[in-house]
């Protein structure tokens, strides 16, 4: 039981460790120190739902809807391009008065953006429904499979809350408009790079 839980934790943590659009958004929000708990809870809970579905064997759903991956990929790429453009525009304008005061969009807007990063990302379905679900097949007993899924879900909660609240450790280095401008440029580059990869997947 412990071994299955540990395997699930390591597998889940490894899949979400890479810097992605969702992680970059959580990091930025963590630096602002606003709506951090709600955003982390949203991201982790969303992952938990997808992981549970994957372990339960619903990874084959996409086979019944062959157009779904194409729709999700196109929508995800468009969203990443748009958000990346927003970050580049913010860096160009350089108006960070509200940012330096720790102010950010409303809770509803923050959660809507976080949900979009999660559910419009086709790779999240590959990671949770397909990969995590596939690894769970090695456990024939329901109890072991449940323990594996619980480990993966726990990894998601640990990661997002560590990222969101750990971001404040970088706050001392982001007390100037110049620093925030470079951060937004970096996030914009990440967003557009991920969008390019999604577009490449279409061909």
Coordinates of C-alpha atoms in Angstrom, one line a residue, residues 27-168:
X27 CA 4.0 31.6 -9.6
X28 CA 3.0 35.1 -10.7
X29 CA 0.0 35.1 -8.4
X30 CA 2.0 33.8 -5.6
X31 CA 4.4 36.7 -6.0
X32 CA 1.4 39.1 -5.8
X33 CA 0.2 37.3 -2.7
X34 CA -3.4 37.6 -3.6
X35 CA -6.0 34.8 -4.1
X36 CA -3.2 32.3 -3.7
X37 CA -5.1 29.8 -1.6
X38 CA -8.1 29.8 -3.9
X39 CA -6.0 29.5 -7.0
X40 CA -3.9 26.6 -5.6
X41 CA -7.0 24.8 -4.4
X42 CA -8.6 25.2 -7.9
X43 CA -5.5 23.8 -9.7
X44 CA -5.0 20.9 -7.3
X45 CA -8.7 20.0 -7.2
X46 CA -8.9 20.1 -11.0
X47 CA -5.9 17.7 -11.1
X48 CA -7.5 15.5 -8.5
X49 CA -10.6 15.1 -10.6
X50 CA -8.6 14.3 -13.7
X51 CA -6.3 11.9 -11.9
X52 CA -9.3 10.1 -10.4
X53 CA -10.9 9.8 -13.8
X54 CA -7.6 8.4 -15.2
X55 CA -7.2 5.9 -12.5
X56 CA -10.8 4.9 -12.8
X57 CA -10.2 4.0 -16.4
X58 CA -11.8 6.9 -18.3
X59 CA -8.7 7.6 -20.4
X60 CA -10.4 5.9 -23.4
X61 CA -13.1 8.6 -23.5
X62 CA -11.1 10.5 -26.2
X63 CA -11.3 7.4 -28.4
X64 CA -15.0 8.0 -28.7
X65 CA -14.5 11.7 -29.6
X66 CA -11.7 11.8 -32.1
X67 CA -12.2 15.5 -32.7
X68 CA -11.8 16.4 -29.0
X69 CA -8.0 16.5 -29.0
X70 CA -7.9 18.8 -32.0
X71 CA -10.5 21.2 -30.5
X72 CA -8.7 21.3 -27.2
X73 CA -5.3 21.8 -28.8
X74 CA -6.6 24.7 -31.0
X75 CA -8.4 26.4 -28.1
X76 CA -5.4 25.9 -25.8
X77 CA -2.9 27.4 -28.3
X78 CA -5.2 30.4 -28.9
X79 CA -5.5 31.1 -25.1
X80 CA -1.8 30.8 -24.6
X81 CA -1.1 33.2 -27.4
X82 CA -3.6 35.7 -26.0
X83 CA -2.3 35.5 -22.4
X84 CA 1.3 35.7 -23.7
X85 CA 0.4 38.9 -25.6
X86 CA -1.1 40.4 -22.4
X87 CA 2.2 39.8 -20.6
X88 CA 4.2 41.3 -23.4
X89 CA 1.9 44.3 -23.5
X90 CA 2.3 44.8 -19.7
X91 CA 6.0 44.6 -20.1
X92 CA 5.9 47.2 -22.9
X93 CA 3.7 49.6 -21.0
X94 CA 5.7 49.1 -17.8
X95 CA 2.8 50.3 -15.6
X96 CA 3.4 48.2 -12.5
X97 CA 2.1 50.6 -9.8
X98 CA -0.8 48.2 -8.9
X99 CA 1.5 45.2 -9.1
X100 CA 4.0 46.7 -6.7
X101 CA 1.2 47.3 -4.3
X102 CA 0.3 43.6 -4.5
X103 CA -3.0 44.2 -6.3
X104 CA -4.3 41.8 -8.9
X105 CA -7.5 41.1 -10.9
X106 CA -10.5 40.0 -8.9
X107 CA -10.9 36.5 -7.4
X108 CA -13.4 35.5 -10.1
X109 CA -11.1 36.7 -12.9
X110 CA -8.1 34.9 -11.3
X111 CA -10.0 31.6 -10.9
X112 CA -11.4 31.9 -14.5
X113 CA -7.8 32.3 -15.8
X114 CA -6.5 29.5 -13.6
X115 CA -9.4 27.2 -14.9
X116 CA -8.6 28.1 -18.5
X117 CA -4.9 27.2 -18.0
X118 CA -6.0 23.8 -16.5
X119 CA -8.8 22.7 -18.7
X120 CA -7.8 24.2 -22.0
X121 CA -4.4 22.5 -21.8
X122 CA -4.5 19.3 -23.9
X123 CA -1.3 18.0 -22.2
X124 CA -3.0 17.8 -18.8
X125 CA -5.3 15.2 -20.2
X126 CA -2.3 13.2 -21.6
X127 CA -0.6 13.4 -18.2
X128 CA -3.6 12.6 -16.0
X129 CA -6.0 10.5 -18.0
X130 CA -3.5 8.7 -20.2
X131 CA -0.1 8.5 -18.4
X132 CA -1.2 8.3 -14.8
X133 CA -4.1 6.1 -15.8
X134 CA -1.8 3.8 -17.7
X135 CA 0.7 3.4 -14.8
X136 CA -2.2 2.5 -12.5
X137 CA -3.0 -0.5 -14.6
X138 CA -0.1 -2.3 -12.9
X139 CA -2.2 -2.5 -9.8
X140 CA -4.9 -5.1 -10.1
X141 CA -6.3 -4.7 -6.6
X142 CA -8.7 -1.8 -6.2
X143 CA -7.1 -0.8 -2.9
X144 CA -3.6 -0.5 -4.4
X145 CA -5.0 1.4 -7.4
X146 CA -6.8 3.8 -5.0
X147 CA -3.6 4.2 -3.0
X148 CA -1.7 5.0 -6.2
X149 CA -4.3 7.6 -7.2
X150 CA -4.2 9.1 -3.7
X151 CA -0.5 9.5 -3.9
X152 CA -0.7 11.3 -7.3
X153 CA -3.4 13.6 -6.0
X154 CA -1.4 14.4 -2.9
X155 CA 1.6 15.3 -5.1
X156 CA -0.6 17.8 -6.9
X157 CA -1.7 19.5 -3.7
X158 CA 1.8 19.6 -2.3
X159 CA 3.2 21.0 -5.6
X160 CA 0.7 23.8 -6.2
X161 CA 0.6 25.0 -2.6
X162 CA 4.4 24.9 -2.3
X163 CA 4.7 26.9 -5.6
X164 CA 2.0 29.4 -4.6
X165 CA 3.2 30.1 -1.1
X166 CA 6.9 29.5 -1.8
X167 CA 6.9 32.2 -4.5
X168 CA 6.9 34.9 -1.8

